[in-house]
Coordinates of C-alpha atoms in Angstrom, one line a residue:
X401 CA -24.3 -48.8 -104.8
X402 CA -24.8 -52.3 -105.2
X403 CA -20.6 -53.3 -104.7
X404 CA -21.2 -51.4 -101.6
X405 CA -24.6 -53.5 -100.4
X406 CA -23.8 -56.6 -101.6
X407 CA -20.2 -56.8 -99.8
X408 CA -21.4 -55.9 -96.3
X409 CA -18.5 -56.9 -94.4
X410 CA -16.2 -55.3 -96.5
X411 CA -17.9 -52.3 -96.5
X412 CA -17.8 -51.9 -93.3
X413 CA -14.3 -52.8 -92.3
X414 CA -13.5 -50.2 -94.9
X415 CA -15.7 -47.6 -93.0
X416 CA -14.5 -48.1 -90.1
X417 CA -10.9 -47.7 -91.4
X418 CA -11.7 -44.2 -92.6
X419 CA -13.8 -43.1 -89.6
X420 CA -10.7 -44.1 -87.5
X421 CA -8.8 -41.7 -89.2
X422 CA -11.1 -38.9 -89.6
X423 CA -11.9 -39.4 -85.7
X424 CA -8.2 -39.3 -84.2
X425 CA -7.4 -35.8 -86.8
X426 CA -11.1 -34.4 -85.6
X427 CA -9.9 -35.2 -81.5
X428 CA -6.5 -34.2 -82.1
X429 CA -6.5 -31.3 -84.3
X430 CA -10.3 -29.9 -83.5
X431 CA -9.3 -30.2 -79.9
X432 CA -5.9 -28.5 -80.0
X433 CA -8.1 -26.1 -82.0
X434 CA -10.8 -25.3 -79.2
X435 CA -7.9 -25.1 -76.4
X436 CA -6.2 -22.5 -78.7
X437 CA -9.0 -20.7 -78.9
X438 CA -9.9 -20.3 -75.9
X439 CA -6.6 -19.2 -74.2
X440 CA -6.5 -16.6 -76.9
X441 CA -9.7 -15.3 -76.2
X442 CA -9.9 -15.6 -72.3
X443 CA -6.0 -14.8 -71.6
X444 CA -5.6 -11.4 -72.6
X445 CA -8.8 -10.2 -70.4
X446 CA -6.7 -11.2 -67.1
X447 CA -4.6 -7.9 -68.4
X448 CA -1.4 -10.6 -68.1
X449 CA 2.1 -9.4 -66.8
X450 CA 4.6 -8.2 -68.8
X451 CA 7.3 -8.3 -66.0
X452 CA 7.3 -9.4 -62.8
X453 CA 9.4 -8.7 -60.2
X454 CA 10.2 -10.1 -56.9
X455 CA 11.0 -7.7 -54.1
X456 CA 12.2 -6.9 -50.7
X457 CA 9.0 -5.1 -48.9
X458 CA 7.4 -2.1 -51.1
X459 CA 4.2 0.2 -50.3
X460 CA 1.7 1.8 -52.6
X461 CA 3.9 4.7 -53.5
X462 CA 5.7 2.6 -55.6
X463 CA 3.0 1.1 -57.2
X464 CA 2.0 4.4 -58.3
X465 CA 5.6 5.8 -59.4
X466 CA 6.0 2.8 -61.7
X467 CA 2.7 3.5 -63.4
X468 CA 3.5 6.9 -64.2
X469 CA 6.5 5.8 -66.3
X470 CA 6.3 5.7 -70.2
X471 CA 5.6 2.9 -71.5
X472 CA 3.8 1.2 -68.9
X473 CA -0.3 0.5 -69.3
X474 CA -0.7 -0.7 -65.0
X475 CA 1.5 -1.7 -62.5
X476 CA -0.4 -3.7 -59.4
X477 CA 1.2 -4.9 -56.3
X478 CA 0.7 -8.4 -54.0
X479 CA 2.0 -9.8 -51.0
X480 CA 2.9 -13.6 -51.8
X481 CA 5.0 -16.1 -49.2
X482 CA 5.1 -19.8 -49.0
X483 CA 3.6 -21.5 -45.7
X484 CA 3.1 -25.3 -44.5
X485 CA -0.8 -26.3 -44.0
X486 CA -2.5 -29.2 -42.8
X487 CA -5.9 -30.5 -42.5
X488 CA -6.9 -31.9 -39.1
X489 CA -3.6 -32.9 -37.9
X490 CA -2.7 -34.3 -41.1
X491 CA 0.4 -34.3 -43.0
X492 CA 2.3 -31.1 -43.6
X493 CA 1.8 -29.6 -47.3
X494 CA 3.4 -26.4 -49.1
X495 CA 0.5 -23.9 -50.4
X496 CA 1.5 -20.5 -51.9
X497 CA -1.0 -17.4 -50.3
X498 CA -1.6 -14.6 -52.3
X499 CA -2.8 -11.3 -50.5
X500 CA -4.0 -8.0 -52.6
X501 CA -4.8 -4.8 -51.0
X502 CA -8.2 -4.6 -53.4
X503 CA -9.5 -7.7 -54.7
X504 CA -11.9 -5.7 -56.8
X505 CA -9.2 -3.4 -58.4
X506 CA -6.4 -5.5 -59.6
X507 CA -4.9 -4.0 -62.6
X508 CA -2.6 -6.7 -64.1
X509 CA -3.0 -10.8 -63.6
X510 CA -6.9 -10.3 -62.8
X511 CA -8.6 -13.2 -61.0
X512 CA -11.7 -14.3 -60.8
X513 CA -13.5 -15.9 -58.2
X514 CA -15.5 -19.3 -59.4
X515 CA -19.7 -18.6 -59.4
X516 CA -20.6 -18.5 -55.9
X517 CA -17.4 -17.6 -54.2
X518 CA -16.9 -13.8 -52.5
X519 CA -13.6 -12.7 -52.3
X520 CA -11.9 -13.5 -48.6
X521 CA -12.3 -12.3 -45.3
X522 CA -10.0 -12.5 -42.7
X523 CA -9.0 -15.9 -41.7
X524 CA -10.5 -17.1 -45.4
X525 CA -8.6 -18.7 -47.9
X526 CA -9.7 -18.8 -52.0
X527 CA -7.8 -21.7 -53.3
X528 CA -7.3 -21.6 -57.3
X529 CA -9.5 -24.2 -59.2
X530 CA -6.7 -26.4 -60.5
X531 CA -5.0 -26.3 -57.1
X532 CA -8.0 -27.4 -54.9
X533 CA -8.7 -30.2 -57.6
X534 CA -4.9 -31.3 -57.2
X535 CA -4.3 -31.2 -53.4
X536 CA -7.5 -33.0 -52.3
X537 CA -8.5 -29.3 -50.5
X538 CA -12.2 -29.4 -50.3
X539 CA -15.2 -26.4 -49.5
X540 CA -15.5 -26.1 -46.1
X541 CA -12.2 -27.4 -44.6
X542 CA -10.2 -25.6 -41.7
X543 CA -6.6 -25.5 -42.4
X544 CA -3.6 -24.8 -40.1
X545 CA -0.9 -22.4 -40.9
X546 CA 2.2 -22.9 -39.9
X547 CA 3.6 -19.1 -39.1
X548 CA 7.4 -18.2 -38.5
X549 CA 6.7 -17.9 -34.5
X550 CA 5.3 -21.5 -34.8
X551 CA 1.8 -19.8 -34.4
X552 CA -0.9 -22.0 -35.8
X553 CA -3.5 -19.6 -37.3
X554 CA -6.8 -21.2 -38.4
X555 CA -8.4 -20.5 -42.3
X556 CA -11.5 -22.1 -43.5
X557 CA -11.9 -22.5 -47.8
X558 CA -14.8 -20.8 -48.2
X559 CA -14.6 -21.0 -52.2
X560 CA -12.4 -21.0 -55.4
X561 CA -11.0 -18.5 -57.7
X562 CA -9.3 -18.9 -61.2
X563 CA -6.2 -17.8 -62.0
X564 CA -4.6 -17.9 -65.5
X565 CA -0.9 -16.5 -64.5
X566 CA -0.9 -18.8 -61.4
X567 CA 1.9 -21.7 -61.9
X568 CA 0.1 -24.9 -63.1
X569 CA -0.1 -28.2 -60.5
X570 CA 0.8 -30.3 -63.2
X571 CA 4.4 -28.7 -63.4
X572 CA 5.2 -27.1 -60.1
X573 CA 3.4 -29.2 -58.3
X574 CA 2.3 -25.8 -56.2
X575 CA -1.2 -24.9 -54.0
X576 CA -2.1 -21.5 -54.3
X577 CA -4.4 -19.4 -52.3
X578 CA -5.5 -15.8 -51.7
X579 CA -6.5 -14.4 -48.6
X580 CA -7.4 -10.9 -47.5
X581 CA -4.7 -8.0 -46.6
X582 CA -6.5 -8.2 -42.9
X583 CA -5.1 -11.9 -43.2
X584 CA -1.3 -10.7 -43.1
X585 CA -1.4 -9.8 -39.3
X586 CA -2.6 -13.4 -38.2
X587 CA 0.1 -15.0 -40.7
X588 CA 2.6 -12.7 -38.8
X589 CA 3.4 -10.8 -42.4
X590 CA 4.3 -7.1 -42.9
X591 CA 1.3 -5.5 -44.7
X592 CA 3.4 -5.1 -47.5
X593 CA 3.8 -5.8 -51.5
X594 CA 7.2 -8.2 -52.3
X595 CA 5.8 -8.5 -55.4
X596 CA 5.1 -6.2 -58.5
X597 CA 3.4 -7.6 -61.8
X598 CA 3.9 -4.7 -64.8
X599 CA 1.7 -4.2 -67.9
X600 CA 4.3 -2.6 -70.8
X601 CA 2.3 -1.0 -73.8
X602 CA 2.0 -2.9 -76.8
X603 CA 5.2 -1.4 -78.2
X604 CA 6.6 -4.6 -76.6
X605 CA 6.0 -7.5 -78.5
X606 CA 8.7 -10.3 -77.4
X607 CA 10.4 -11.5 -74.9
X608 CA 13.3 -10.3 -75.8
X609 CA 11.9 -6.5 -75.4
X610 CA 10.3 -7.3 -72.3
X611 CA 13.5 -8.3 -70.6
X612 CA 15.1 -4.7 -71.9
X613 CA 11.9 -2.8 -70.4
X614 CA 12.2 -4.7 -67.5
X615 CA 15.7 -4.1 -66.6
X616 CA 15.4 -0.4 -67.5
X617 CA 12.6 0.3 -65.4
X618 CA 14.5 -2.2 -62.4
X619 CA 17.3 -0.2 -62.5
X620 CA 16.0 3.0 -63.1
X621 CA 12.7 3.1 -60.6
X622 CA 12.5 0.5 -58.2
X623 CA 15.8 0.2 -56.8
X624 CA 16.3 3.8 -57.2
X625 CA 13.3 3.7 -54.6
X626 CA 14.9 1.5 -52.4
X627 CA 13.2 -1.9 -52.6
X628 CA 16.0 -4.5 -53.9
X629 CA 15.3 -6.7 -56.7
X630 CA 15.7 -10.2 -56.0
X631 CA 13.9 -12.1 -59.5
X632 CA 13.1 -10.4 -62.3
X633 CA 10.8 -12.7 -65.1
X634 CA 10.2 -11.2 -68.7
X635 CA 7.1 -12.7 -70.3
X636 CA 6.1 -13.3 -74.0
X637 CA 3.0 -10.2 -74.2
X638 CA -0.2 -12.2 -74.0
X639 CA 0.9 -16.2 -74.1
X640 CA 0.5 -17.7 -71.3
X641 CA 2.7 -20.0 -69.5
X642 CA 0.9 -23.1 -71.0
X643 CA 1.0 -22.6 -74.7
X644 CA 4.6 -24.3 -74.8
X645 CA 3.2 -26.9 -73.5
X646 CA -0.3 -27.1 -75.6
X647 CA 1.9 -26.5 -78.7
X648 CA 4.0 -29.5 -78.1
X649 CA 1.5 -32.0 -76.7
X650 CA -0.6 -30.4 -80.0
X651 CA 1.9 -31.0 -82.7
X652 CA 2.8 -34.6 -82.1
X653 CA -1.0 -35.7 -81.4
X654 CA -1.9 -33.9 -84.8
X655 CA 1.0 -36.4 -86.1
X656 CA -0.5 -39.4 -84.9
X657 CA -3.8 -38.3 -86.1
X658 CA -2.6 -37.2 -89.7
X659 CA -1.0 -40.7 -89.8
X660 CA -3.6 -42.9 -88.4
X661 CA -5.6 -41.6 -91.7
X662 CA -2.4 -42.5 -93.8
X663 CA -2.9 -46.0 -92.6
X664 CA -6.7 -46.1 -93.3
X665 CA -5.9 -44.4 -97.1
X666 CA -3.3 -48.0 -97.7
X667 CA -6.6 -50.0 -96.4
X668 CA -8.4 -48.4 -99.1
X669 CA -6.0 -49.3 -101.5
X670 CA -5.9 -52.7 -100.4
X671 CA -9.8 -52.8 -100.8
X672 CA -10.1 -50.7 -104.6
X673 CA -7.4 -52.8 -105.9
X674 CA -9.0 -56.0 -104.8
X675 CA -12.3 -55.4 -105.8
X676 CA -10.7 -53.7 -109.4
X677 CA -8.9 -57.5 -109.5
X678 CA -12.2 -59.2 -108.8
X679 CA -13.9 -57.0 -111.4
X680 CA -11.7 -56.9 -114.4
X681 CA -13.5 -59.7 -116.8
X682 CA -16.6 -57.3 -116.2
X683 CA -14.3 -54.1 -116.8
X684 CA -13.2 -56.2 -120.5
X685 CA -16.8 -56.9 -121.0
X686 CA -17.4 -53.2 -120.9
X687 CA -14.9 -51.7 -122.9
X688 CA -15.7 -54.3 -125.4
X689 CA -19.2 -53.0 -126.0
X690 CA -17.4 -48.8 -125.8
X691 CA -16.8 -48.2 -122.4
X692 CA -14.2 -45.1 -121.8
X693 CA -11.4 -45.5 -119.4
X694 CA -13.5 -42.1 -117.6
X695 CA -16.7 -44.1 -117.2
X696 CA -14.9 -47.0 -115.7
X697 CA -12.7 -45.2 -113.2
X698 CA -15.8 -42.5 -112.2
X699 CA -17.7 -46.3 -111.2
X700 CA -14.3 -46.7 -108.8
X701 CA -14.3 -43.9 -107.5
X702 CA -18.3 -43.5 -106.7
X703 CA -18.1 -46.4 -104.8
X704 CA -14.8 -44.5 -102.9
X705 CA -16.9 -41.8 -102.2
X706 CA -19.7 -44.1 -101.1
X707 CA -17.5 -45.1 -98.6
X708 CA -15.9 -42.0 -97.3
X709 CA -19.4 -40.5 -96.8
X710 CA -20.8 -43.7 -94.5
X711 CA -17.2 -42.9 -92.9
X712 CA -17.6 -39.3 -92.0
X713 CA -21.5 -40.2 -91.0
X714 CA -19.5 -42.0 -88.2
X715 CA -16.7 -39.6 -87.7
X716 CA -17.6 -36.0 -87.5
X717 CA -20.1 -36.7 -84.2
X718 CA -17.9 -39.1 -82.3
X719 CA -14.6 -36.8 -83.3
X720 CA -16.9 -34.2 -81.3
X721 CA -17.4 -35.8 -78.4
X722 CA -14.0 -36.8 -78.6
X723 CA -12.9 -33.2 -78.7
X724 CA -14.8 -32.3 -75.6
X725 CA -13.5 -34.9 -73.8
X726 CA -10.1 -33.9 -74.8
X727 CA -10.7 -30.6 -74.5
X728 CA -11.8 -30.7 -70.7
X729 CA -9.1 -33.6 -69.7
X730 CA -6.0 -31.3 -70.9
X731 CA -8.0 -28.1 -69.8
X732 CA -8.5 -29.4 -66.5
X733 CA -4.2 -30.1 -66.1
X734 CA -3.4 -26.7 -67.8
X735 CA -5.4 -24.7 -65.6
X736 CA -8.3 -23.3 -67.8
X737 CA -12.0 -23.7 -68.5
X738 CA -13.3 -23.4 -72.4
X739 CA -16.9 -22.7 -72.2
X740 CA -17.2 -22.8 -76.0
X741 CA -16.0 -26.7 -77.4
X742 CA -17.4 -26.5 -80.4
X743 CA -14.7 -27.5 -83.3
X744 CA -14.2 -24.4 -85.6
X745 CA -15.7 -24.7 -89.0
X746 CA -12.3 -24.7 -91.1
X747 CA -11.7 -27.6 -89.1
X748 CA -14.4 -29.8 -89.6
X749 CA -14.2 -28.4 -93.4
X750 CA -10.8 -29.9 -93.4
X751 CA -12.3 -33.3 -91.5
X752 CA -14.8 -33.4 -94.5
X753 CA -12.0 -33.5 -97.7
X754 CA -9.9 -35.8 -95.5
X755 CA -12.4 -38.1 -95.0
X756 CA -13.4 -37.6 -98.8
X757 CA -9.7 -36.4 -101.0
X758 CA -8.0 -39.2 -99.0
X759 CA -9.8 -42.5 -99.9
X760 CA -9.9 -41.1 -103.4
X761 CA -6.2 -40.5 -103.9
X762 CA -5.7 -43.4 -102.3
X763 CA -8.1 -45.5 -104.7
X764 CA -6.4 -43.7 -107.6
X765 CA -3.7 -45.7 -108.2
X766 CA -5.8 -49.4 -108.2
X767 CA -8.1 -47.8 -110.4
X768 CA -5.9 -46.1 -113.2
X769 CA -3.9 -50.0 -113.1
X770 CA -6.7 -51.2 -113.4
X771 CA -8.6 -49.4 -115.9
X772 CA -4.9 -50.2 -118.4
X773 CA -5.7 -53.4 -119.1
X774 CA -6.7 -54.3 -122.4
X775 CA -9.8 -56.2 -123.8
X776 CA -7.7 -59.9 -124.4
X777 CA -5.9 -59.5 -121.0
X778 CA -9.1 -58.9 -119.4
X779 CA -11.4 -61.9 -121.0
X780 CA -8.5 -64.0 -121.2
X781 CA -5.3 -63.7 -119.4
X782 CA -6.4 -64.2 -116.0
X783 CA -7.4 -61.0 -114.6
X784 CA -3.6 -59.7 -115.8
X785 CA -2.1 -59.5 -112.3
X786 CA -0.2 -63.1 -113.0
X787 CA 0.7 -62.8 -115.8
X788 CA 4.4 -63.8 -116.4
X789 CA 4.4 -65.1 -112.9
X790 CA 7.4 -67.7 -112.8
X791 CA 10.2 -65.6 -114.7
X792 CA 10.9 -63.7 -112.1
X793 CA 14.0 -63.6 -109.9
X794 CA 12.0 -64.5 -106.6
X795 CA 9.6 -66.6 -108.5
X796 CA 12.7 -69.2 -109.3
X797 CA 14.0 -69.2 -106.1
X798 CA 10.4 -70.5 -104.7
X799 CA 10.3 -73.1 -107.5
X800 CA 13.6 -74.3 -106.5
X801 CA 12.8 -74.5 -102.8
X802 CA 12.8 -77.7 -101.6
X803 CA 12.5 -79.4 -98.0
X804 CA 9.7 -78.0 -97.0
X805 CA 5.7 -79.4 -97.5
X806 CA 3.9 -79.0 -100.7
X807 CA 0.6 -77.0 -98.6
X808 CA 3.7 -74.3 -97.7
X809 CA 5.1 -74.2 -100.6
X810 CA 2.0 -73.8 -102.5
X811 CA 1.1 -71.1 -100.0
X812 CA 4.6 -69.2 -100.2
X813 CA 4.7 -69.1 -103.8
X814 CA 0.7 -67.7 -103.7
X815 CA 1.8 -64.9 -101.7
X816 CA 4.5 -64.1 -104.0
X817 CA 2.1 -64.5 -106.8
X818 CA 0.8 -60.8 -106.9
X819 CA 3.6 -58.8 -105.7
X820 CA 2.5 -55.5 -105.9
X821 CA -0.7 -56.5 -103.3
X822 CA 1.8 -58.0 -101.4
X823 CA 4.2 -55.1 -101.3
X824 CA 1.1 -52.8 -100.4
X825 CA 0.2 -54.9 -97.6
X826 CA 3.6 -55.8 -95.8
X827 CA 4.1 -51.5 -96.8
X828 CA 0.3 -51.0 -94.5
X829 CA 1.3 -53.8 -91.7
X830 CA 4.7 -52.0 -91.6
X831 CA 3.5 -48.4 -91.0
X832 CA 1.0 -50.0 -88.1
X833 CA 3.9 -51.3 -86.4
X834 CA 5.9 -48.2 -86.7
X835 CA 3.6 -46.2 -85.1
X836 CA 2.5 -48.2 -82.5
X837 CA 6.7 -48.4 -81.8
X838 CA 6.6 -44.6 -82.0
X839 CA 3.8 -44.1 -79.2
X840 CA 5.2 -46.7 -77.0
X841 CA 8.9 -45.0 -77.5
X842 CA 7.8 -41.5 -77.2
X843 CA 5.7 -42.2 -73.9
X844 CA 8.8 -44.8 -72.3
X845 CA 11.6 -42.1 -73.5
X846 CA 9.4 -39.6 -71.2
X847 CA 8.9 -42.1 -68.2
X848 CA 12.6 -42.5 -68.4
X849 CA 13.5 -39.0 -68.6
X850 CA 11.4 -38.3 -65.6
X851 CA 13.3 -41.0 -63.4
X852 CA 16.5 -39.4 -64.5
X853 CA 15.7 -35.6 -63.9
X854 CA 13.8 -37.0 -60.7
X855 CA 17.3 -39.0 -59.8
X856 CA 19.9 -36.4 -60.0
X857 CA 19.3 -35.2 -56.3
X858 CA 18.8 -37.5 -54.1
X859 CA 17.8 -35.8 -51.0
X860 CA 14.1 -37.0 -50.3
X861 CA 12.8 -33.2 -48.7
X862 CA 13.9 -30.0 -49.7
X863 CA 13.5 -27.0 -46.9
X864 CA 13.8 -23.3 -48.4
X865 CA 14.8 -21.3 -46.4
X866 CA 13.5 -17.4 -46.9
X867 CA 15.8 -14.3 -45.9
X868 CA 18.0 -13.4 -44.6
X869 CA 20.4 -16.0 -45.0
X870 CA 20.9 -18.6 -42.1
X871 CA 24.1 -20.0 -40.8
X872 CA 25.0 -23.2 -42.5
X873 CA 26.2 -25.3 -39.7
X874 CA 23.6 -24.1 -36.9
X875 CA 20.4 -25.4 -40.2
X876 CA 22.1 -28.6 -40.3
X877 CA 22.9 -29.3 -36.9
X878 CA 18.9 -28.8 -36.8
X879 CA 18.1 -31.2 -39.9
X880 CA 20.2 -33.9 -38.3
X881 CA 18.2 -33.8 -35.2
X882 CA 15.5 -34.7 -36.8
X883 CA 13.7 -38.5 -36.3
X884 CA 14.9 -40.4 -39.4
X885 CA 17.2 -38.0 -40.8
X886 CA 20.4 -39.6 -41.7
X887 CA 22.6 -36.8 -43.5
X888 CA 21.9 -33.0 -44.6
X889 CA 23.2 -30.9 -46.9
X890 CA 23.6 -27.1 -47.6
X891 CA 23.0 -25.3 -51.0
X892 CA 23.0 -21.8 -52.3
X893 CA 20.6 -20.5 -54.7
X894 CA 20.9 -16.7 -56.0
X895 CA 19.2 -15.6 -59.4
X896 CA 20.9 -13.7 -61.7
X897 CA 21.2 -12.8 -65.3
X898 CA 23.5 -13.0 -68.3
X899 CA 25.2 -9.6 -68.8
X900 CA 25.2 -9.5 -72.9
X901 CA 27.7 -7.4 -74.9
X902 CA 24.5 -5.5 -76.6
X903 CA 23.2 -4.1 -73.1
X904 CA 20.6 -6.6 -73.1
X905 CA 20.2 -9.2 -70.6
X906 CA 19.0 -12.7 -70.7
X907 CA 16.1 -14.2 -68.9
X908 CA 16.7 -15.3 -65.5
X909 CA 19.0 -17.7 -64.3
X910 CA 19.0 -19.9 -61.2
X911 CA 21.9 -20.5 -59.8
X912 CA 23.0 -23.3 -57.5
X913 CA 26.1 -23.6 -55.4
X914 CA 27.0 -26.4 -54.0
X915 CA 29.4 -28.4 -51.9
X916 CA 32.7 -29.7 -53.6
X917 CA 32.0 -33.3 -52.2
X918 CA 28.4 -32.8 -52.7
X919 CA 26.2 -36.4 -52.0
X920 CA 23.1 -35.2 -53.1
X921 CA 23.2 -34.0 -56.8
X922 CA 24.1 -36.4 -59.3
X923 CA 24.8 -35.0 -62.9

């Protein structure tokens, strides 16, 4: 108790060391740990998609044939096209509309609209949470719809829905939006499904199955009905499209975390063996009169244990607030809300003998070198830790330094002096650096990564056109008259599959075609 008082500085600087480390594993891991949880438990009540399919027009009749097959739980049909938007005769923006026949019986991908939003009426739009916080979209606004006759339909937002199979702003960069089936008439669309989202029984447990009970029922229902089959996506049952993600960005902030600690347990090495070299006349003193080496090293390690306590004191509340903030800022870009943040028991159980097993493995090696040394050595050989200083190798080859001033001479040789706390330090200092390179490598490999992927076409728009297929030369006769437009190009793009020798085929594949002399893709 009293080593701990009587050295206040110290004892805080060693604190704080720990709590640093408990804090970035209780953020990294006890977040990752509340984000898991929650997808688990809120993901499988949307009733997610097994397979879904993207279609040429389709009516209810199909809907109900495909339910009716074995092994499928519920098949649910929407109507989903792309459209332009603006607000107020601003710029022109992409938004994705969504259109089911029965908000209030959707069988597979359930939504839910946020508390006080009603499902749409005509000329209403719900836009999904994440998308209205990405694209600026706010309560109340009017929005013009760009239709295929150049008609310019009218929607107000009147309110929000969530939607866990909806693709995620941060990566597609996509608004969505539901409106109501009445809505399809005014946005000059057939009242018809083009696309069908399949629940398969829990006999199908991979991805790999999926794609097999996907193609069978493709092939064997739905173009046998007539409607043509123009994507066909297998899903993992149950994971949503953001647990990649989360399991990547999880894994290497645990890493950091789990090392940040390692750094704070060489601190408190530094710190035990220092205050074990300040000590060791006392610790001779003691043994003289019968202390055990066990007495001794328990006294070490109390005072260890003094300090990992005062650290977690510090650490387990602000590692909780750092959790919820961590929790709601990667919540927010994955597109879902966790209502529950608090950090799972085994986690803050593990927090605990962190903050407690790793300051005391990492004081046990000062304290058993310490706790060697005999009586004599200790009352009379200098504390020990110099003792044959000058034979050495290294210590030579200071003494015969010359050319240089006595004060750094002196002071070269002094660091040399006690090797081991030297090697422990420049070991600490070294493992700092390295992961302060490793952060600032990771995040500038991604940064360059991105300019890359985002260089290898260098057309500044895109245009999609839907089917049928337009006439190459009439599109770009178009493009080029255009203000501003200085060259245009024509690609292909078909999805298709991988025909494997088992039967089975892989998951989609998009495929591009594109001109020979091509100026806009760049490998």
């Amino acid at each position: 108790m009293r080593d701990i008082l009587v050295h206040p500085a110290r004892t805080v600087f060693v604190v704080l060391s720990i709590a640093v480390g408990v804090f970035a594993v209780a953020v990294m891991m006890g977040g990752r740990a509340v984000l898991v949880r929650g997808l688990d438990s809120s993901f499988p009540a949307t009733v997610p998609s097994t397979v879904t399919y993207s279609t040429t027009p389709f009516d209810e009749h199909l809907v109900r044939s495909v339910e009716r097959q074995p092994g499928v739980v519920a098949a649910q049909g929407r109507h989903i096209s792309e459209f332009r938007y603006r607000v107020n005769g601003g710029p022109w923006n992409s938004i994705m509309l969504n259109a089911f026949k029965n908000y209030d019986d959707i069988r597979v991908g359930k939504i839910t609209p946020s508390p006080g939003s009603t499902w749409p009426a005509r000329n209403e739009v719900l836009v999904e949470d994440a998308s209205l916080a990405s694209s600026g979209l706010k309560l109340g606004d009017s929005i013009e719809v760009e239709t295929p006759d150049n008609d310019h339909p009218v929607f107000r937002v009147t309110g929000t829905a969530h939607d866990l199979g909806a693709a995620i702003p941060l990566t597609s960069g996509s608004v969505v939006g539901y409106v109501s089936w009445d809505s399809l008439q005014a946005l000059e669309d057939q009242p018809l499904f083009n696309q069908l989202d399949v629940r398969a029984s829990g006999a199908v447990t991979s991805i790999d199955q999926a794609a097999v009970f996907g193609a069978r029922l493709r092939d064997r229902v739905i173009e046998a009905q007539g409607p043509n089959v123009t994507q066909m996506v297998a899903h993992e049952p149950n994971r949503q499209s953001a647990a990649d993600l989360l399991d990547g960005i999880g894994l290497l902030l645990v890493v950091i975390g789990l090392l940040t600690l390692l750094l704070s347990g060489f601190l408190v090495v530094n710190t035990i063996s220092a205050l074990v070299s300040q000590q060791v006349r006392q610790i001779g003193i003691m043994k003289a009169i019968g202390a055990r080496r066990g007495q001794l090293a328990t006294m070490f390690f109390a005072i260890t244990l003094g300090y990992g306590a005062l650290a977690l004191l510090i650490a387990i509340p602000l590692g909780q607030l750092g959790s919820n903030w961590f929790v709601g800022f990667l919540g927010e870009k994955l597109d879902y809300f966790v209502t529950d943040r608090s950090i799972p028991a085994p986690i803050v159980a593990a927090e605990i003998a962190l903050g407690t097993l790793v300051p005391l493995v990492a004081a046990a090696i000062p304290v058993f070198l310490g706790m060697r040394v005999s009586v004599r050595e200790a009352l009379y050989e200098s504390n020990g830790e110099s003792k044959g200083f000058g034979t050495g190798v290294i210590d030579r080859l200071l003494g015969r330094l010359r050319g240089v001033s006595r004060p750094f001479s002196l002071a070269l040789r002094n660091a040399f002096r006690r090797k081991g706390r030297l090697a422990l330090t420049l070991t600490t200092l070294s493992l700092a650096a390295a992961l302060f390179i490793a952060v600032a490598s990771v995040r500038g490999s991604i940064l360059t990564s991105v300019e890359q992927i985002s260089n290898h076409r260098a057309g500044e728009d895109f245009v999609a056109l839907m089917y049928p297929a337009q006439p190459l030369d009439e599109v770009t006769r178009a493009a080029l008259r255009v203000t501003g437009v200085t060259a245009a190009e024509g690609w292909i793009y078909r999805y298709g599959v991988e025909k494997r020798a088992s039967g089975t085929e892989s998951p989609t594949i998009l495929v591009t075609g594109l001109p020979a002399d091509t100026k806009f893709f760049k490998p």
